mmCIF file of C-alpha atoms and ligand atoms in Angstrom:
data_model
loop_
_atom_site.group_PDB
_atom_site.id
_atom_site.type_symbol
_atom_site.label_atom_id
_atom_site.label_comp_id
_atom_site.label_asym_id
_atom_site.label_seq_id
_atom_site.Cartn_x
_atom_site.Cartn_y
_atom_site.Cartn_z
ATOM 1 C CA UNK A 1221 63.526 120.347 223.276
ATOM 2 C CA UNK A 1222 60.558 118.560 221.687
ATOM 3 C CA UNK A 1223 60.396 114.786 221.885
ATOM 4 C CA UNK A 1224 60.209 112.715 218.713
ATOM 5 C CA UNK A 1225 56.682 111.734 219.744
ATOM 6 C CA UNK A 1226 55.542 115.355 220.081
ATOM 7 C CA UNK A 1227 56.980 116.119 216.659
ATOM 8 C CA UNK A 1228 55.241 113.176 215.026
ATOM 9 C CA UNK A 1229 51.919 114.202 216.533
ATOM 10 C CA UNK A 1230 52.349 117.730 215.207
ATOM 11 C CA UNK A 1231 53.231 116.417 211.770
ATOM 12 C CA UNK A 1232 50.144 114.206 211.665
ATOM 13 C CA UNK A 1233 47.926 117.124 212.681
ATOM 14 C CA UNK A 1234 49.454 119.347 210.001
ATOM 15 C CA UNK A 1235 49.107 116.719 207.307
ATOM 16 C CA UNK A 1236 45.347 116.639 207.815
ATOM 17 C CA UNK A 1237 44.874 120.383 208.321
ATOM 18 C CA UNK A 1238 42.861 122.173 205.610
ATOM 19 C CA UNK A 1239 44.961 125.329 205.641
ATOM 20 C CA UNK A 1240 48.696 125.108 206.256
ATOM 21 C CA UNK A 1241 50.591 128.391 206.413
ATOM 22 C CA UNK A 1242 54.333 128.175 206.108
ATOM 23 C CA UNK A 1243 56.813 130.931 206.913
ATOM 24 C CA UNK A 1244 59.769 130.397 204.583
ATOM 25 C CA UNK A 1245 63.221 131.913 204.415
ATOM 26 C CA UNK A 1246 65.688 132.089 201.514
ATOM 27 C CA UNK A 1247 69.315 133.225 201.823
ATOM 28 C CA UNK A 1248 71.338 131.034 199.457
ATOM 29 C CA UNK A 1249 73.008 133.823 197.454
ATOM 30 C CA UNK A 1250 72.469 137.580 197.511
ATOM 31 C CA UNK A 1251 68.787 137.897 198.353
ATOM 32 C CA UNK A 1252 67.490 137.735 201.924
ATOM 33 C CA UNK A 1253 63.833 136.823 201.610
ATOM 34 C CA UNK A 1254 60.911 135.722 203.759
ATOM 35 C CA UNK A 1255 57.391 134.777 202.716
ATOM 36 C CA UNK A 1256 54.221 133.208 204.047
ATOM 37 C CA UNK A 1257 52.528 130.756 201.706
ATOM 38 C CA UNK A 1258 49.289 128.838 202.182
ATOM 39 C CA UNK A 1259 48.986 125.246 201.001
ATOM 40 C CA UNK A 1260 51.913 125.630 198.635
ATOM 41 C CA UNK A 1261 49.880 127.763 196.250
ATOM 42 C CA UNK A 1262 48.792 131.092 197.720
ATOM 43 C CA UNK A 1263 51.252 133.820 198.616
ATOM 44 C CA UNK A 1264 50.047 135.641 201.712
ATOM 45 C CA UNK A 1265 53.096 137.886 201.912
ATOM 46 C CA UNK A 1266 56.561 138.072 200.408
ATOM 47 C CA UNK A 1267 59.532 140.265 201.237
ATOM 48 C CA UNK A 1268 62.808 140.346 199.308
ATOM 49 C CA UNK A 1269 65.808 142.306 200.473
ATOM 50 C CA UNK A 1270 68.265 142.400 197.583
ATOM 51 C CA UNK A 1271 71.976 142.936 198.168
ATOM 52 C CA UNK A 1272 72.623 143.492 194.459
ATOM 53 C CA UNK A 1273 73.697 147.128 194.859
ATOM 54 C CA UNK A 1274 76.320 146.171 197.450
ATOM 55 C CA UNK A 1275 77.810 143.377 195.330
ATOM 56 C CA UNK A 1276 77.651 145.441 192.126
ATOM 57 C CA UNK A 1277 80.477 147.558 193.572
ATOM 58 C CA UNK A 1278 82.699 144.469 193.272
ATOM 59 C CA UNK A 1279 81.338 143.135 189.969
ATOM 60 C CA UNK A 1280 79.922 139.967 191.563
ATOM 61 C CA UNK A 1281 78.771 138.386 194.805
ATOM 62 C CA UNK A 1282 81.346 138.594 197.613
ATOM 63 C CA UNK A 1283 80.474 135.635 199.877
ATOM 64 C CA UNK A 1284 81.639 137.191 203.167
ATOM 65 C CA UNK A 1285 79.691 140.368 202.509
ATOM 66 C CA UNK A 1286 76.629 138.307 201.566
ATOM 67 C CA UNK A 1287 76.724 136.353 204.855
ATOM 68 C CA UNK A 1288 77.041 139.521 206.902
ATOM 69 C CA UNK A 1289 74.214 141.231 205.019
ATOM 70 C CA UNK A 1290 71.957 138.169 205.494
ATOM 71 C CA UNK A 1291 72.656 138.277 209.222
ATOM 72 C CA UNK A 1292 71.637 141.908 209.382
ATOM 73 C CA UNK A 1293 68.496 141.382 207.308
ATOM 74 C CA UNK A 1294 67.010 138.032 208.306
ATOM 75 C CA UNK A 1295 65.044 139.146 211.391
ATOM 76 C CA UNK A 1296 63.854 142.202 209.527
ATOM 77 C CA UNK A 1297 62.476 140.330 206.521
ATOM 78 C CA UNK A 1298 60.692 137.822 208.777
ATOM 79 C CA UNK A 1299 59.080 140.629 210.803
ATOM 80 C CA UNK A 1300 58.089 142.388 207.610
ATOM 81 C CA UNK A 1301 56.569 139.227 206.079
ATOM 82 C CA UNK A 1302 54.468 138.692 209.229
ATOM 83 C CA UNK A 1303 53.458 142.349 209.278
ATOM 84 C CA UNK A 1304 52.406 142.366 205.615
ATOM 85 C CA UNK A 1305 50.387 139.205 206.215
ATOM 86 C CA UNK A 1306 48.767 140.700 209.317
ATOM 87 C CA UNK A 1307 49.857 137.571 211.168
ATOM 88 C CA UNK A 1308 51.731 136.721 214.347
ATOM 89 C CA UNK A 1309 54.127 133.796 214.670
ATOM 90 C CA UNK A 1310 51.334 131.957 216.487
ATOM 91 C CA UNK A 1311 49.296 132.021 213.245
ATOM 92 C CA UNK A 1312 52.043 130.158 211.400
ATOM 93 C CA UNK A 1313 51.874 126.344 211.122
ATOM 94 C CA UNK A 1314 55.428 125.527 210.086
ATOM 95 C CA UNK A 1315 58.764 127.056 209.121
ATOM 96 C CA UNK A 1316 60.893 126.361 206.039
ATOM 97 C CA UNK A 1317 64.402 127.230 204.980
ATOM 98 C CA UNK A 1318 66.695 126.772 201.979
ATOM 99 C CA UNK A 1319 69.611 124.572 203.083
ATOM 100 C CA UNK A 1320 71.365 124.180 199.696
ATOM 101 C CA UNK A 1321 72.715 124.568 197.111
ATOM 102 C CA UNK A 1322 74.358 127.974 197.454
ATOM 103 C CA UNK A 1323 77.070 129.867 199.284
ATOM 104 C CA UNK A 1324 77.835 128.111 202.538
ATOM 105 C CA UNK A 1325 77.979 131.201 204.756
ATOM 106 C CA UNK A 1326 74.845 132.651 203.195
ATOM 107 C CA UNK A 1327 72.927 129.386 203.606
ATOM 108 C CA UNK A 1328 74.129 128.963 207.194
ATOM 109 C CA UNK A 1329 72.738 132.334 208.175
ATOM 110 C CA UNK A 1330 69.229 131.363 207.072
ATOM 111 C CA UNK A 1331 69.489 127.829 208.433
ATOM 112 C CA UNK A 1332 70.618 129.008 211.859
ATOM 113 C CA UNK A 1333 68.047 131.764 211.980
ATOM 114 C CA UNK A 1334 65.198 129.335 211.229
ATOM 115 C CA UNK A 1335 66.553 126.633 213.533
ATOM 116 C CA UNK A 1336 66.549 129.199 216.345
ATOM 117 C CA UNK A 1337 63.004 130.210 215.502
ATOM 118 C CA UNK A 1338 61.904 126.583 215.354
ATOM 119 C CA UNK A 1339 63.484 125.894 218.729
ATOM 120 C CA UNK A 1340 61.816 128.816 220.460
ATOM 121 C CA UNK A 1341 58.382 128.559 218.800
ATOM 122 C CA UNK A 1342 58.317 124.726 218.679
ATOM 123 C CA UNK A 1343 57.153 125.024 215.064
ATOM 124 C CA UNK A 1344 58.360 122.217 212.795
ATOM 125 C CA UNK A 1345 61.093 123.172 210.317
ATOM 126 C CA UNK A 1346 61.046 121.948 206.703
ATOM 127 C CA UNK A 1347 64.362 121.794 204.788
ATOM 128 C CA UNK A 1348 64.103 122.940 201.149
ATOM 129 C CA UNK A 1349 66.371 122.502 198.132
ATOM 130 C CA UNK A 1350 66.775 125.859 196.361
ATOM 131 C CA UNK A 1351 66.411 124.318 192.881
ATOM 132 C CA UNK A 1352 63.199 122.600 193.937
ATOM 133 C CA UNK A 1353 62.095 126.043 195.088
ATOM 134 C CA UNK A 1354 62.660 127.444 191.588
ATOM 135 C CA UNK A 1355 60.625 124.585 190.069
ATOM 136 C CA UNK A 1356 57.854 125.214 192.611
ATOM 137 C CA UNK A 1357 57.548 128.893 191.657
ATOM 138 C CA UNK A 1358 55.358 127.489 188.877
ATOM 139 C CA UNK A 1359 52.826 126.180 191.417
ATOM 140 C CA UNK A 1360 52.361 129.746 192.629
ATOM 141 C CA UNK A 1361 51.759 131.165 189.160
ATOM 142 C CA UNK A 1362 49.750 128.291 187.657
ATOM 143 C CA UNK A 1363 47.202 127.115 190.256
ATOM 144 C CA UNK A 1364 46.096 123.977 188.397
ATOM 145 C CA UNK A 1365 49.602 122.769 187.499
ATOM 146 C CA UNK A 1366 50.215 119.188 188.678
ATOM 147 C CA UNK A 1367 53.087 116.807 187.938
ATOM 148 C CA UNK A 1368 54.139 115.132 185.759
ATOM 149 C CA UNK A 1369 55.778 117.823 183.643
ATOM 150 C CA UNK A 1370 59.144 118.724 182.184
ATOM 151 C CA UNK A 1371 61.033 121.624 183.742
ATOM 152 C CA UNK A 1372 63.880 123.671 182.317
ATOM 153 C CA UNK A 1373 65.720 125.154 185.305
ATOM 154 C CA UNK A 1374 68.089 127.934 184.263
ATOM 155 C CA UNK A 1375 69.671 130.038 186.968
ATOM 156 C CA UNK A 1376 72.999 131.624 187.841
ATOM 157 C CA UNK A 1377 74.416 128.341 189.081
ATOM 158 C CA UNK A 1378 72.316 125.667 187.336
ATOM 159 C CA UNK A 1379 71.018 124.570 183.969
ATOM 160 C CA UNK A 1380 68.915 121.433 184.275
ATOM 161 C CA UNK A 1381 66.307 119.661 182.263
ATOM 162 C CA UNK A 1382 64.333 117.602 184.726
ATOM 163 C CA UNK A 1383 61.237 115.441 184.605
ATOM 164 C CA UNK A 1384 59.018 116.220 187.583
ATOM 165 C CA UNK A 1385 57.412 112.820 188.112
ATOM 166 C CA UNK A 1386 55.438 113.769 191.222
ATOM 167 C CA UNK A 1387 55.792 116.388 193.975
ATOM 168 C CA UNK A 1388 59.389 116.144 195.189
ATOM 169 C CA UNK A 1389 60.237 113.337 192.762
ATOM 170 C CA UNK A 1390 62.580 114.172 189.875
ATOM 171 C CA UNK A 1391 64.469 112.463 187.092
ATOM 172 C CA UNK A 1392 67.408 114.469 185.808
ATOM 173 C CA UNK A 1393 67.401 114.270 182.005
ATOM 174 C CA UNK A 1394 70.189 116.698 181.198
ATOM 175 C CA UNK A 1395 72.344 119.447 182.611
ATOM 176 C CA UNK A 1396 75.137 121.794 181.664
ATOM 177 C CA UNK A 1397 78.505 120.140 181.273
ATOM 178 C CA UNK A 1398 80.301 123.425 182.068
ATOM 179 C CA UNK A 1399 78.869 126.901 182.760
ATOM 180 C CA UNK A 1400 75.292 127.569 183.817
ATOM 181 C CA UNK A 1401 73.201 129.707 181.455
ATOM 182 C CA UNK A 1402 73.026 132.612 183.921
ATOM 183 C CA UNK A 1403 76.751 132.432 184.550
ATOM 184 C CA UNK A 1404 77.401 132.640 180.780
ATOM 185 C CA UNK A 1405 75.068 135.656 180.512
ATOM 186 C CA UNK A 1406 76.883 137.367 183.387
ATOM 187 C CA UNK A 1407 80.343 136.746 181.893
ATOM 188 C CA UNK A 1408 79.353 137.940 178.423
ATOM 189 C CA UNK A 1409 77.758 141.012 179.975
ATOM 190 C CA UNK A 1410 80.969 141.899 181.766
ATOM 191 C CA UNK A 1411 82.887 142.058 178.460
ATOM 192 C CA UNK A 1412 80.257 144.437 177.178
ATOM 193 C CA UNK A 1413 80.932 146.681 180.168
ATOM 194 C CA UNK A 1414 77.741 145.811 182.014
ATOM 195 C CA UNK A 1415 77.636 145.456 185.760
ATOM 196 C CA UNK A 1416 76.498 142.520 187.920
ATOM 197 C CA UNK A 1417 74.065 140.828 187.504
ATOM 198 C CA UNK A 1418 74.623 141.159 183.805
ATOM 199 C CA UNK A 1419 71.885 138.868 182.446
ATOM 200 C CA UNK A 1420 68.998 141.315 182.564
ATOM 201 C CA UNK A 1421 71.207 144.212 181.414
ATOM 202 C CA UNK A 1422 72.574 142.242 178.462
ATOM 203 C CA UNK A 1423 69.032 141.308 177.511
ATOM 204 C CA UNK A 1424 67.956 144.954 177.592
ATOM 205 C CA UNK A 1425 70.943 145.954 175.447
ATOM 206 C CA UNK A 1426 70.105 143.165 172.984
ATOM 207 C CA UNK A 1427 66.674 144.626 172.261
ATOM 208 C CA UNK A 1428 67.869 146.964 169.529
ATOM 209 C CA UNK A 1429 70.609 144.669 168.187
ATOM 210 C CA UNK A 1430 71.076 142.502 165.112
ATOM 211 C CA UNK A 1431 71.112 138.907 166.392
ATOM 212 C CA UNK A 1432 72.790 137.624 163.206
ATOM 213 C CA UNK A 1433 75.819 139.902 163.607
ATOM 214 C CA UNK A 1434 78.131 137.349 165.217
ATOM 215 C CA UNK A 1435 77.736 133.669 164.348
ATOM 216 C CA UNK A 1436 78.472 131.612 167.472
ATOM 217 C CA UNK A 1437 79.086 127.876 167.874
ATOM 218 C CA UNK A 1438 76.171 125.670 168.688
ATOM 219 C CA UNK A 1439 77.746 123.002 170.878
ATOM 220 C CA UNK A 1440 76.325 119.500 171.172
ATOM 221 C CA UNK A 1441 77.729 117.691 174.199
ATOM 222 C CA UNK A 1442 77.491 113.893 174.335
ATOM 223 C CA UNK A 1443 74.417 113.720 176.576
ATOM 224 C CA UNK A 1444 71.275 114.005 174.430
ATOM 225 C CA UNK A 1445 69.751 116.661 176.700
ATOM 226 C CA UNK A 1446 72.934 118.243 178.060
ATOM 227 C CA UNK A 1447 73.978 121.853 177.540
ATOM 228 C CA UNK A 1448 77.352 123.492 177.092
ATOM 229 C CA UNK A 1449 77.891 127.233 177.260
ATOM 230 C CA UNK A 1450 81.607 127.472 177.794
ATOM 231 C CA UNK A 1451 82.655 127.230 174.107
ATOM 232 C CA UNK A 1452 80.030 129.742 173.119
ATOM 233 C CA UNK A 1453 81.151 132.123 175.847
ATOM 234 C CA UNK A 1454 84.835 131.785 174.901
ATOM 235 C CA UNK A 1455 84.090 132.401 171.202
ATOM 236 C CA UNK A 1456 82.139 135.483 172.211
ATOM 237 C CA UNK A 1457 84.882 136.808 174.502
ATOM 238 C CA UNK A 1458 87.558 136.186 171.827
ATOM 239 C CA UNK A 1459 85.548 138.020 169.184
ATOM 240 C CA UNK A 1460 85.116 141.007 171.515
ATOM 241 C CA UNK A 1461 88.785 141.065 172.516
ATOM 242 C CA UNK A 1462 89.887 140.890 168.865
ATOM 243 C CA UNK A 1463 87.777 143.914 167.995
ATOM 244 C CA UNK A 1464 89.137 145.787 170.990
ATOM 245 C CA UNK A 1465 92.724 144.958 170.014
ATOM 246 C CA UNK A 1466 92.086 146.350 166.546
ATOM 247 C CA UNK A 1467 90.762 149.502 168.175
ATOM 248 C CA UNK A 1468 87.263 148.917 166.794
ATOM 249 C CA UNK A 1469 84.270 150.139 168.762
ATOM 250 C CA UNK A 1470 82.199 147.170 169.932
ATOM 251 C CA UNK A 1471 78.774 147.012 168.297
ATOM 252 C CA UNK A 1472 77.446 146.227 171.783
ATOM 253 C CA UNK A 1473 73.780 145.827 170.982
ATOM 254 C CA UNK A 1474 74.499 143.494 168.027
ATOM 255 C CA UNK A 1475 76.915 141.456 170.130
ATOM 256 C CA UNK A 1476 74.435 141.196 172.995
ATOM 257 C CA UNK A 1477 71.666 140.121 170.624
ATOM 258 C CA UNK A 1478 73.906 137.501 168.963
ATOM 259 C CA UNK A 1479 74.903 136.068 172.325
ATOM 260 C CA UNK A 1480 71.373 136.003 173.703
ATOM 261 C CA UNK A 1481 70.132 134.316 170.554
ATOM 262 C CA UNK A 1482 72.795 131.581 170.765
ATOM 263 C CA UNK A 1483 71.989 130.772 174.407
ATOM 264 C CA UNK A 1484 68.222 130.866 173.943
ATOM 265 C CA UNK A 1485 68.370 128.734 170.765
ATOM 266 C CA UNK A 1486 70.356 126.084 172.637
ATOM 267 C CA UNK A 1487 67.945 126.059 175.583
ATOM 268 C CA UNK A 1488 64.904 125.829 173.307
ATOM 269 C CA UNK A 1489 66.383 123.108 171.132
ATOM 270 C CA UNK A 1490 67.305 120.838 174.059
ATOM 271 C CA UNK A 1491 64.021 121.416 175.841
ATOM 272 C CA UNK A 1492 62.053 120.549 172.673
ATOM 273 C CA UNK A 1493 64.027 117.359 172.198
ATOM 274 C CA UNK A 1494 63.416 116.272 175.798
ATOM 275 C CA UNK A 1495 59.746 117.201 175.625
ATOM 276 C CA UNK A 1496 59.193 115.225 172.431
ATOM 277 C CA UNK A 1497 61.017 112.165 173.751
ATOM 278 C CA UNK A 1498 59.242 112.268 177.103
ATOM 279 C CA UNK A 1499 55.732 112.281 175.689
ATOM 280 C CA UNK A 1500 54.794 114.915 178.281
ATOM 281 C CA UNK A 1501 52.483 117.745 177.295
ATOM 282 C CA UNK A 1502 53.644 120.425 179.734
ATOM 283 C CA UNK A 1503 56.897 122.365 179.924
ATOM 284 C CA UNK A 1504 57.714 124.692 182.829
ATOM 285 C CA UNK A 1505 60.511 127.219 182.974
ATOM 286 C CA UNK A 1506 62.271 128.110 186.226
ATOM 287 C CA UNK A 1507 65.220 130.086 187.614
ATOM 288 C CA UNK A 1508 66.569 133.591 187.017
ATOM 289 C CA UNK A 1509 67.190 133.138 183.288
ATOM 290 C CA UNK A 1510 63.533 132.182 182.779
ATOM 291 C CA UNK A 1511 62.862 135.914 183.253
ATOM 292 C CA UNK A 1512 64.633 136.443 179.916
ATOM 293 C CA UNK A 1513 62.286 138.049 177.411
ATOM 294 C CA UNK A 1514 63.644 136.286 174.374
ATOM 295 C CA UNK A 1515 63.498 132.868 176.032
ATOM 296 C CA UNK A 1516 59.908 133.442 177.135
ATOM 297 C CA UNK A 1517 58.859 134.708 173.684
ATOM 298 C CA UNK A 1518 60.599 131.917 171.781
ATOM 299 C CA UNK A 1519 59.149 129.222 174.066
ATOM 300 C CA UNK A 1520 55.689 130.787 173.781
ATOM 301 C CA UNK A 1521 55.942 130.646 169.969
ATOM 302 C CA UNK A 1522 57.092 127.015 170.116
ATOM 303 C CA UNK A 1523 54.221 126.103 172.440
ATOM 304 C CA UNK A 1524 51.721 127.679 170.046
ATOM 305 C CA UNK A 1525 53.236 125.857 167.078
ATOM 306 C CA UNK A 1526 53.673 122.452 168.674
ATOM 307 C CA UNK A 1527 50.669 122.424 170.965
ATOM 308 C CA UNK A 1528 52.236 121.847 174.376
ATOM 309 C CA UNK A 1529 51.335 123.693 177.563
ATOM 310 C CA UNK A 1530 53.945 126.222 178.656
ATOM 311 C CA UNK A 1531 54.086 127.463 182.257
ATOM 312 C CA UNK A 1532 56.377 130.263 183.374
ATOM 313 C CA UNK A 1533 56.615 131.891 186.778
ATOM 314 C CA UNK A 1534 55.660 135.549 186.967
ATOM 315 C CA UNK A 1535 58.792 137.612 186.365
ATOM 316 C CA UNK A 1536 59.485 138.412 190.021
ATOM 317 C CA UNK A 1537 59.126 134.735 190.941
ATOM 318 C CA UNK A 1538 61.809 133.660 188.428
ATOM 319 C CA UNK A 1539 64.671 135.118 190.462
ATOM 320 C CA UNK A 1540 65.395 134.256 194.101
ATOM 321 C CA UNK A 1541 62.523 134.699 196.533
ATOM 322 C CA UNK A 1542 61.122 132.928 199.589
ATOM 323 C CA UNK A 1543 57.600 132.305 198.279
ATOM 324 C CA UNK A 1544 58.922 129.527 196.032
ATOM 325 C CA UNK A 1545 60.582 127.970 199.108
ATOM 326 C CA UNK A 1546 57.269 128.089 200.978
ATOM 327 C CA UNK A 1547 55.584 126.311 198.068
ATOM 328 C CA UNK A 1548 58.171 123.533 197.840
ATOM 329 C CA UNK A 1549 58.070 123.151 201.644
ATOM 330 C CA UNK A 1550 54.350 122.369 201.646
ATOM 331 C CA UNK A 1551 54.823 119.320 199.437
ATOM 332 C CA UNK A 1552 57.815 118.160 201.514
ATOM 333 C CA UNK A 1553 55.651 118.495 204.640
ATOM 334 C CA UNK A 1554 52.989 116.334 203.048
ATOM 335 C CA UNK A 1555 55.644 113.659 202.638
ATOM 336 C CA UNK A 1556 56.534 113.995 206.318
ATOM 337 C CA UNK A 1557 59.951 115.508 205.770
ATOM 338 C CA UNK A 1558 61.067 117.650 208.702
ATOM 339 C CA UNK A 1559 64.527 118.918 209.600
ATOM 340 C CA UNK A 1560 66.260 117.855 212.795
ATOM 341 C CA UNK A 1561 67.845 120.642 214.827
ATOM 342 C CA UNK A 1562 71.177 119.332 213.551
ATOM 343 C CA UNK A 1563 70.256 120.540 210.023
ATOM 344 C CA UNK A 1564 73.329 121.919 208.270
ATOM 345 C CA UNK A 1565 73.866 123.913 205.079
ATOM 346 C CA UNK A 1566 74.765 121.762 202.056
ATOM 347 C CA UNK A 1567 76.412 124.079 199.492
ATOM 348 C CA UNK A 1568 76.480 121.521 196.672
ATOM 349 C CA UNK A 1569 73.128 119.883 197.345
ATOM 350 C CA UNK A 1570 71.783 118.173 194.205
ATOM 351 C CA UNK A 1571 68.157 118.070 193.094
ATOM 352 C CA UNK A 1572 68.336 114.356 192.326
HETATM 353 O O1 KG4 B 2450 67.786 132.044 190.008
HETATM 354 P P1 KG4 B 2450 68.639 133.208 190.262
HETATM 355 O O2 KG4 B 2450 68.002 134.462 190.786
HETATM 356 O O3 KG4 B 2450 69.802 132.865 191.252
HETATM 357 C C1 KG4 B 2450 70.421 131.608 191.274
HETATM 358 O O4 KG4 B 2450 69.851 130.688 191.901
HETATM 359 O O5 KG4 B 2450 71.479 131.521 190.625
HETATM 360 O O6 KG4 B 2450 69.385 133.513 188.881
HETATM 361 C C2 KG4 B 2450 70.247 134.572 188.725
HETATM 362 C C3 KG4 B 2450 70.776 134.538 187.304
HETATM 363 C C4 KG4 B 2450 71.873 135.557 187.058
HETATM 364 O O7 KG4 B 2450 72.926 134.926 186.368
HETATM 365 C C5 KG4 B 2450 71.187 136.596 186.178
HETATM 366 O O8 KG4 B 2450 72.051 137.268 185.294
HETATM 367 C C6 KG4 B 2450 70.200 135.739 185.418
HETATM 368 O O9 KG4 B 2450 69.721 134.813 186.377
HETATM 369 N N1 KG4 B 2450 69.084 136.529 184.877
HETATM 370 C C7 KG4 B 2450 68.869 136.728 183.554
HETATM 371 C C8 KG4 B 2450 67.745 137.573 183.460
HETATM 372 N N2 KG4 B 2450 67.301 137.844 184.715
HETATM 373 C C9 KG4 B 2450 68.142 137.192 185.573
HETATM 374 N N3 KG4 B 2450 69.542 136.283 182.483
HETATM 375 C C10 KG4 B 2450 69.096 136.664 181.270
HETATM 376 N N4 KG4 B 2450 68.033 137.470 181.100
HETATM 377 C C11 KG4 B 2450 67.325 137.942 182.146
HETATM 378 N N5 KG4 B 2450 66.279 138.730 181.962
HETATM 379 ZN ZN1 ZN B 2451 68.132 130.826 192.554
#
């Protein structure tokens, strides 16, 4: 076991090192991923093992199956990330792992794997919040991006509007009062007969549809920057069920387009309000739903019209990956934040 003194010395040395290479692991949901990232900005290697096909058989993520699959895959993805980087563990400066939020068993697999690696290699371990990882995906795609900026985080479990004041320093401006945007996409997709994860499939289906076909409510929760997707989702499900009961064929593309439009309009409207009020000139998107074509196009048009800077992660960096964890970890390391070997998974970890 390393003494506190040894650890502090290592931390000091790393904080003044010109090139810091972090091996990061992500296992909070249904992706087992490892990546090596330099100085929070440059991806040296990235490996993602997706369990989507396994969970699709059940129409959603089965937590026990996810934990087991992470256990089988975690050593493999780490080996592969090192191999692709042409590096050995001795070339790595620090380790990082997602410790929340997410599925407890899934998180624990990654946390225990990286704690074991930290113990045997004596490399410091940096604990990372998954949502902060999504925000940090923007640092990988936009090299000159620096806080402060506003970030719209829209994933399967979260919909947040947050002000990024400085690295690792956030003010939560608004959030969903019920379902997350990705969750709403997935539920609507299921009614249209699409498999898990439904978001991207619904979006594809929406491409040829008439987005004015089904008018949907535009909820305004009390919080100025809060979102609500539950009423919209229920109205959508009811409309579909009514048509089915009448024996009518569902105009699936039109329904998908109407739903996507309603969600994207809400996200854009709230983000614009927060951006205007904040006086910031940069908006970043993050999380799985930020891969949505309509959201990206609509935000791009708004940015052109209103003159703010829009940053979006590359498509593959929007959904879960370990490179974003390696980026976030670098800035946590700079603040001197290391995990003790007693680090535990925190399934409902908050960003702020
Ligand atoms: O960030 P993420 O990979 O995992 C979580 O941290 O939750 O987000 C996954 C969510 C799923 O709900 C998925 O349906 C949604 O992001 N998603 C999309 C698209 N790609 C992924 N939703 C709409 N359009 C997309 N293109
Ligand atoms: Zn995620």
